[in-house]
Short mmCIF file of C-alpha atoms in Angstrom, two decimals:
data_model
loop_
_atom_site.label_atom_id
_atom_site.label_comp_id
_atom_site.label_asym_id
_atom_site.label_seq_id
_atom_site.Cartn_x
_atom_site.Cartn_y
_atom_site.Cartn_z
CA MET A 1 16.85 -32.70 34.24
CA SER A 2 14.35 -35.48 33.43
CA ASP A 3 13.87 -36.79 29.89
CA SER A 4 10.40 -35.23 29.76
CA SER A 5 11.82 -31.82 30.74
CA LYS A 6 14.48 -32.14 28.06
CA ASP A 7 11.79 -32.95 25.50
CA ARG A 8 9.76 -29.89 26.50
CA ASN A 9 12.82 -27.69 26.08
CA SER A 10 14.10 -29.18 22.84
CA SER A 11 14.71 -26.90 19.86
CA ILE A 12 11.82 -28.52 17.99
CA VAL A 13 9.35 -27.82 20.78
CA ARG A 14 10.66 -24.29 21.22
CA ALA A 15 10.33 -23.64 17.48
CA LEU A 16 6.76 -24.96 17.55
CA LYS A 17 5.95 -22.68 20.49
CA ILE A 18 7.29 -19.72 18.52
CA LEU A 19 5.15 -20.68 15.51
CA GLU A 20 2.14 -21.00 17.81
CA ALA A 21 2.82 -17.53 19.25
CA VAL A 22 3.11 -15.92 15.81
CA ALA A 23 0.10 -17.75 14.37
CA GLY A 24 -2.00 -16.94 17.42
CA SER A 25 -1.19 -13.23 17.46
CA SER A 26 -3.79 -10.82 16.10
CA GLN A 27 -0.96 -8.68 14.71
CA SER A 28 2.71 -8.96 13.85
CA ILE A 29 4.90 -9.89 16.80
CA THR A 30 8.53 -9.10 17.64
CA PRO A 31 11.13 -11.47 19.16
CA THR A 32 10.97 -9.36 22.34
CA GLU A 33 7.21 -9.94 22.59
CA ILE A 34 7.74 -13.66 21.95
CA ASN A 35 10.26 -13.66 24.78
CA ARG A 36 7.67 -12.17 27.17
CA LEU A 37 5.14 -14.83 26.15
CA LEU A 38 7.42 -17.86 26.25
CA ASN A 39 10.14 -16.82 28.71
CA LEU A 40 12.87 -18.37 26.57
CA PRO A 41 16.46 -17.06 26.33
CA LYS A 42 16.68 -14.13 23.92
CA PRO A 43 19.56 -15.65 21.90
CA THR A 44 17.50 -18.82 21.46
CA ILE A 45 14.46 -16.90 20.25
CA HIS A 46 16.50 -14.85 17.77
CA ARG A 47 18.29 -17.96 16.47
CA LEU A 48 15.10 -19.96 16.01
CA CYS A 49 13.22 -17.03 14.49
CA ASN A 50 16.01 -16.53 11.96
CA GLN A 51 15.97 -20.23 11.08
CA LEU A 52 12.18 -20.28 10.75
CA GLU A 53 12.34 -17.20 8.55
CA GLU A 54 15.03 -18.73 6.34
CA GLU A 55 12.89 -21.84 5.90
CA GLY A 56 9.79 -19.83 5.01
CA PHE A 57 7.70 -20.57 8.12
CA LEU A 58 7.94 -16.95 9.25
CA LYS A 59 8.57 -13.69 7.45
CA GLN A 60 9.16 -10.09 8.38
CA ARG A 61 6.27 -7.68 8.09
CA MET A 62 6.58 -5.39 5.07
CA ASP A 63 7.90 -2.53 7.22
CA GLY A 64 10.25 -4.86 9.12
CA ARG A 65 8.56 -4.21 12.47
CA GLY A 66 7.63 -7.75 13.41
CA LEU A 67 7.12 -11.35 12.37
CA VAL A 68 4.10 -12.81 10.62
CA PRO A 69 3.35 -16.29 9.24
CA GLY A 70 5.39 -17.16 6.17
CA PRO A 71 4.31 -19.16 3.11
CA LYS A 72 5.02 -22.57 4.68
CA LEU A 73 3.06 -21.80 7.84
CA ASN A 74 0.20 -20.54 5.68
CA LYS A 75 0.41 -23.77 3.68
CA ILE A 76 -0.01 -25.78 6.91
CA ALA A 77 -3.00 -23.64 7.85
CA MET A 78 -4.56 -24.16 4.44
CA GLY A 79 -3.96 -27.90 4.82
CA VAL A 80 -6.01 -27.83 8.01
CA PHE A 81 -8.62 -25.83 6.12
CA SER A 82 -8.62 -28.49 3.38
CA ASN A 83 -8.97 -31.44 5.74
CA ASN A 84 -12.05 -30.03 7.47
CA ASP A 85 -14.93 -31.60 5.52
CA PHE A 86 -17.45 -28.84 6.24
CA LEU A 87 -15.05 -26.00 5.47
CA ARG A 88 -13.79 -27.77 2.36
CA SER A 89 -17.32 -28.10 1.00
CA GLN A 90 -18.12 -24.47 1.87
CA ARG A 91 -14.91 -23.26 0.24
CA HIS A 92 -15.62 -25.20 -2.94
CA LEU A 93 -19.21 -23.92 -2.99
CA ILE A 94 -17.98 -20.30 -2.86
CA LEU A 95 -15.60 -21.04 -5.73
CA GLN A 96 -18.30 -22.81 -7.72
CA LYS A 97 -20.77 -19.95 -7.32
CA LEU A 98 -18.13 -17.46 -8.43
CA SER A 99 -17.29 -19.55 -11.49
CA GLU A 100 -20.99 -19.72 -12.40
CA LYS A 101 -21.40 -15.95 -12.04
CA LEU A 102 -18.33 -15.20 -14.16
CA GLY A 103 -18.80 -18.04 -16.62
CA GLU A 104 -15.08 -18.79 -16.39
CA THR A 105 -12.66 -21.12 -14.60
CA CYS A 106 -11.77 -20.00 -11.06
CA ASN A 107 -9.10 -21.28 -8.69
CA ILE A 108 -7.50 -20.80 -5.30
CA SER A 109 -3.73 -21.11 -5.09
CA ILE A 110 -1.21 -20.79 -2.29
CA PRO A 111 2.50 -19.89 -2.39
CA ASP A 112 5.04 -22.64 -1.84
CA GLY A 113 8.67 -21.67 -2.26
CA GLY A 114 9.12 -20.32 -5.75
CA GLU A 115 5.77 -21.50 -7.08
CA MET A 116 2.02 -21.31 -6.57
CA ILE A 117 0.08 -24.54 -5.93
CA TYR A 118 -3.51 -24.96 -7.09
CA PHE A 119 -5.44 -25.61 -3.90
CA ASP A 120 -8.96 -25.75 -5.35
CA ARG A 121 -10.39 -25.25 -8.81
CA VAL A 122 -13.72 -25.11 -10.64
CA GLU A 123 -13.71 -25.53 -14.40
CA THR A 124 -15.97 -23.65 -16.77
CA HIS A 125 -18.27 -25.58 -19.09
CA TRP A 126 -16.67 -23.99 -22.16
CA PRO A 127 -14.64 -26.42 -24.31
CA LEU A 128 -11.83 -23.85 -24.69
CA ARG A 129 -10.10 -23.69 -21.30
CA VAL A 130 -6.83 -24.35 -19.48
CA GLN A 131 -6.34 -27.95 -18.39
CA LEU A 132 -4.69 -27.60 -14.98
CA GLN A 133 -5.44 -29.70 -11.92
CA ILE A 134 -5.51 -29.30 -8.14
CA LYS A 135 -1.95 -29.61 -6.75
CA ASP A 136 -0.43 -28.50 -10.07
CA ARG A 137 2.37 -25.96 -9.64
CA VAL A 138 2.82 -22.79 -11.67
CA PRO A 139 5.54 -20.09 -11.64
CA LEU A 140 5.36 -16.92 -9.58
CA HIS A 141 6.72 -14.45 -12.13
CA CYS A 142 4.17 -14.95 -14.92
CA THR A 143 0.88 -15.87 -13.22
CA ALA A 144 -1.72 -13.53 -11.75
CA SER A 145 -1.69 -15.00 -8.22
CA GLY A 146 2.08 -15.49 -8.30
CA LYS A 147 2.73 -11.86 -9.21
CA LEU A 148 0.20 -10.78 -6.60
CA PHE A 149 2.13 -12.75 -3.97
CA LEU A 150 5.44 -11.23 -5.12
CA SER A 151 3.96 -7.74 -4.89
CA GLU A 152 3.08 -8.33 -1.23
CA LEU A 153 6.68 -9.05 -0.23
CA SER A 154 9.08 -6.42 1.01
CA SER A 155 11.64 -5.29 -1.55
CA ILE A 156 14.38 -7.23 0.26
CA GLN A 157 12.31 -10.42 0.47
CA ARG A 158 11.29 -10.10 -3.17
CA SER A 159 14.87 -9.52 -4.35
CA ARG A 160 16.10 -12.55 -2.43
CA LEU A 161 13.33 -14.76 -3.80
CA LEU A 162 13.67 -13.60 -7.40
CA ALA A 163 17.43 -14.21 -7.23
CA LYS A 164 16.68 -17.87 -6.53
CA LEU A 165 14.10 -18.29 -9.30
CA SER A 166 14.56 -19.21 -12.92
CA LEU A 167 12.51 -16.54 -14.65
CA ASP A 168 11.84 -18.62 -17.74
CA ARG A 169 10.08 -17.19 -20.79
CA HIS A 170 6.73 -18.88 -21.46
CA THR A 171 5.33 -16.44 -24.03
CA ASP A 172 6.37 -13.25 -25.80
CA ASN A 173 4.79 -11.29 -22.92
CA THR A 174 6.63 -13.04 -20.06
CA LEU A 175 8.66 -10.67 -17.87
CA THR A 176 11.99 -12.45 -17.38
CA THR A 177 14.10 -10.09 -15.25
CA PRO A 178 13.60 -8.50 -11.81
CA GLU A 179 14.00 -5.10 -13.49
CA ALA A 180 11.14 -5.82 -15.89
CA LEU A 181 8.94 -7.15 -13.10
CA LYS A 182 9.50 -4.21 -10.75
CA PRO A 183 7.06 -1.67 -12.29
CA ALA A 184 4.44 -4.37 -12.91
CA LEU A 185 4.60 -5.54 -9.29
CA LYS A 186 4.48 -1.94 -8.06
CA GLN A 187 1.22 -1.41 -9.93
CA ILE A 188 -0.20 -4.72 -8.69
CA ARG A 189 0.64 -3.82 -5.11
CA LYS A 190 -1.07 -0.44 -5.56
CA SER A 191 -4.24 -1.90 -7.08
CA GLY A 192 -4.38 -5.16 -5.13
CA ILE A 193 -5.12 -6.99 -8.39
CA GLY A 194 -2.79 -9.58 -9.93
CA ILE A 195 -2.71 -9.66 -13.73
CA ASP A 196 -1.46 -12.22 -16.22
CA ASN A 197 -1.68 -10.70 -19.70
CA GLU A 198 -0.82 -13.77 -21.80
CA GLU A 199 2.40 -14.14 -19.80
CA PHE A 200 2.07 -17.80 -18.80
CA LEU A 201 0.07 -19.20 -21.71
CA GLN A 202 -0.36 -17.62 -25.11
CA GLY A 203 -3.97 -16.59 -25.67
CA MET A 204 -4.93 -16.83 -21.97
CA ILE A 205 -5.42 -13.99 -19.48
CA ALA A 206 -5.95 -14.15 -15.72
CA VAL A 207 -6.90 -11.82 -12.87
CA SER A 208 -6.33 -12.51 -9.16
CA VAL A 209 -7.30 -10.96 -5.83
CA PRO A 210 -5.88 -11.79 -2.39
CA VAL A 211 -7.54 -13.86 0.32
CA ARG A 212 -6.39 -12.29 3.58
CA ASP A 213 -6.32 -13.20 7.24
CA SER A 214 -7.70 -11.02 10.02
CA GLU A 215 -4.59 -8.80 9.96
CA GLY A 216 -4.73 -8.28 6.23
CA ARG A 217 -1.99 -10.75 5.31
CA MET A 218 -2.37 -12.60 2.01
CA TYR A 219 -2.32 -16.36 2.40
CA ALA A 220 -3.95 -17.35 -0.91
CA GLY A 221 -4.85 -15.96 -4.30
CA LEU A 222 -8.32 -16.23 -5.83
CA ALA A 223 -8.08 -16.10 -9.61
CA MET A 224 -10.13 -16.44 -12.77
CA HIS A 225 -8.73 -17.01 -16.22
CA ALA A 226 -10.09 -17.18 -19.73
CA PRO A 227 -8.99 -17.33 -23.36
CA THR A 228 -8.57 -13.98 -25.06
CA ALA A 229 -10.82 -15.28 -27.85
CA ARG A 230 -13.67 -15.11 -25.35
CA LEU A 231 -12.69 -12.40 -22.87
CA SER A 232 -10.34 -9.43 -22.96
CA LEU A 233 -8.22 -8.42 -19.97
CA GLU A 234 -10.33 -5.26 -19.63
CA GLN A 235 -13.50 -7.36 -19.47
CA ALA A 236 -11.90 -9.69 -16.93
CA LEU A 237 -11.06 -6.74 -14.69
CA GLU A 238 -14.76 -5.85 -14.57
CA HIS A 239 -15.25 -9.07 -12.55
CA VAL A 240 -12.95 -7.91 -9.72
CA PRO A 241 -15.78 -6.68 -7.41
CA LEU A 242 -17.43 -10.13 -7.50
CA MET A 243 -14.07 -11.78 -6.97
CA ARG A 244 -13.36 -9.61 -3.94
CA GLU A 245 -16.74 -10.53 -2.44
CA ALA A 246 -15.86 -14.22 -2.85
CA ALA A 247 -12.38 -13.63 -1.39
CA ASP A 248 -13.97 -12.01 1.66
CA GLU A 249 -16.24 -15.05 2.09
CA LEU A 250 -13.24 -17.38 1.89
CA ALA A 251 -11.34 -15.24 4.38
CA SER A 252 -14.29 -15.36 6.80
CA LEU A 253 -14.29 -19.16 6.61
CA MET A 254 -10.58 -19.35 7.38
CA ASN A 255 -10.72 -16.75 10.13
CA ASP A 256 -13.72 -18.48 11.74
CA LEU A 257 -11.66 -21.67 11.84
CA ALA A 258 -8.82 -19.82 13.56
CA ASP A 259 -11.23 -18.29 16.09
CA ASP A 260 -12.73 -21.70 16.89
CA GLU A 261 -9.26 -23.06 17.67
CA ASP A 262 -8.35 -20.23 20.09
#
């Protein structure tokens, strides 16, 4: 076998081909379907899929019937989204318009391991606000977008992830055990709305909605937050329809990018 043939059949190239197959599928895809597309040995596909899942590049669909992009693959996709000047400006414009409509700080965050990373952010003009920056990291268990992401995982995935996290107490309202989080995440999953009721910062509330791909998978959270001195949680929840409209616009931008690359 020539060196070029060896390179084409290396584990790295095969793993990249698997990621390409999963990312390019309009729905979840099984190892058997990947095998039909790539014509690779079944043991190799299962081994690489397991490794990619362990590393967070792939994850099982909620019902366990196929593979979908994991948090790390979504992070790569969002990086491409960020580096496209036109899409970056359009994304920020959507966020800015939402912030102006709500009169509060809005942000987009993406999951990365056991945290959420601020991907974009527009500050309100009010002097009383949270001072967090793009690329800052916040916990999953006590933030609106983080809890929304946790609610989207299967029970097995969520249990495994929570077992690895340090569920530190940040305020009196912070939920610090998987048992305490379970009913809250169940309600979030049912409503599709992430809620932080003074759980991360005392005197601050937040609400989040998912930004989804064409198959309905969450790859980012769109959130607004405000001090309780200015806005109650009930009042913040009244903004959800506008937030969902903005999330749909952001999703359209990302999905248009994916379509252009097909």
